[in-house]
Every structure is written in C-alpha cells, then in structure tokens.
C-alpha cells in the first residue's frame, strides 16, 4: 500500500521497491516470478475500497498457487 500518488511516485522515484525485491532479494531465494500490486491512497480510502483491495489481493495470491 502507498500513501504517495502514483504519478508522483513514478516521476520522482521510479519503482524502487520493485527494483529492490525483484533484483536484489527474491532471485537469491529462488523466486523468479515477481508481481507487485499497489493499493492507494490508504489514508482517505473507504471501507468499500479496502474490502475490494483485500479481495483483489486474495485473487492474486490464489493465482500464484494455481
């Protein structure tokens, strides 16, 4: 989850978390299929949005195990 709007994060930082995990951490423990999903903006999100994010996260996790 992120508190930073997507356009600002991309323009100022690129995707540092993805770079760290996909290039510097996960390959060394045998993970080659790295997928990152970001849910934003958390602080002012509705209960409905958060419930939807949880469903989406469950769907992504289930797809990795299928």
PDB file of C-alpha atoms in Angstrom, residues 13-36:
ATOM      1  CA  UNK A  13      11.270   7.584  -7.547  1.00  0.00           C
ATOM      2  CA  UNK A  14      10.550   5.130 -10.351  1.00  0.00           C
ATOM      3  CA  UNK A  15       9.620   1.881  -8.616  1.00  0.00           C
ATOM      4  CA  UNK A  16      12.334   1.365  -6.001  1.00  0.00           C
ATOM      5  CA  UNK A  17      10.504  -1.337  -4.050  1.00  0.00           C
ATOM      6  CA  UNK A  18      10.030  -3.432  -7.152  1.00  0.00           C
ATOM      7  CA  UNK A  19      13.687  -2.978  -8.057  1.00  0.00           C
ATOM      8  CA  UNK A  20      14.871  -3.965  -4.590  1.00  0.00           C
ATOM      9  CA  UNK A  21      12.687  -7.057  -4.311  1.00  0.00           C
ATOM     10  CA  UNK A  22      12.919  -8.279  -7.914  1.00  0.00           C
ATOM     11  CA  UNK A  23      16.646  -7.645  -8.420  1.00  0.00           C
ATOM     12  CA  UNK A  24      18.291  -7.672  -5.005  1.00  0.00           C
ATOM     13  CA  UNK A  25      16.326 -10.025  -2.767  1.00  0.00           C
ATOM     14  CA  UNK A  26      13.992 -12.555  -4.360  1.00  0.00           C
ATOM     15  CA  UNK A  27      16.300 -14.015  -7.038  1.00  0.00           C
ATOM     16  CA  UNK A  28      18.666 -15.105  -4.270  1.00  0.00           C
ATOM     17  CA  UNK A  29      15.965 -17.211  -2.638  1.00  0.00           C
ATOM     18  CA  UNK A  30      14.784 -18.795  -5.889  1.00  0.00           C
ATOM     19  CA  UNK A  31      11.843 -16.522  -6.699  1.00  0.00           C
ATOM     20  CA  UNK A  32      11.743 -15.598 -10.371  1.00  0.00           C
ATOM     21  CA  UNK A  33       8.086 -14.597 -10.840  1.00  0.00           C
ATOM     22  CA  UNK A  34       7.766 -11.241  -9.075  1.00  0.00           C
ATOM     23  CA  UNK A  35       4.478  -9.350  -9.225  1.00  0.00           C
ATOM     24  CA  UNK A  36       3.771  -6.139  -7.363  1.00  0.00           C
TER      25      UNK A  36
END
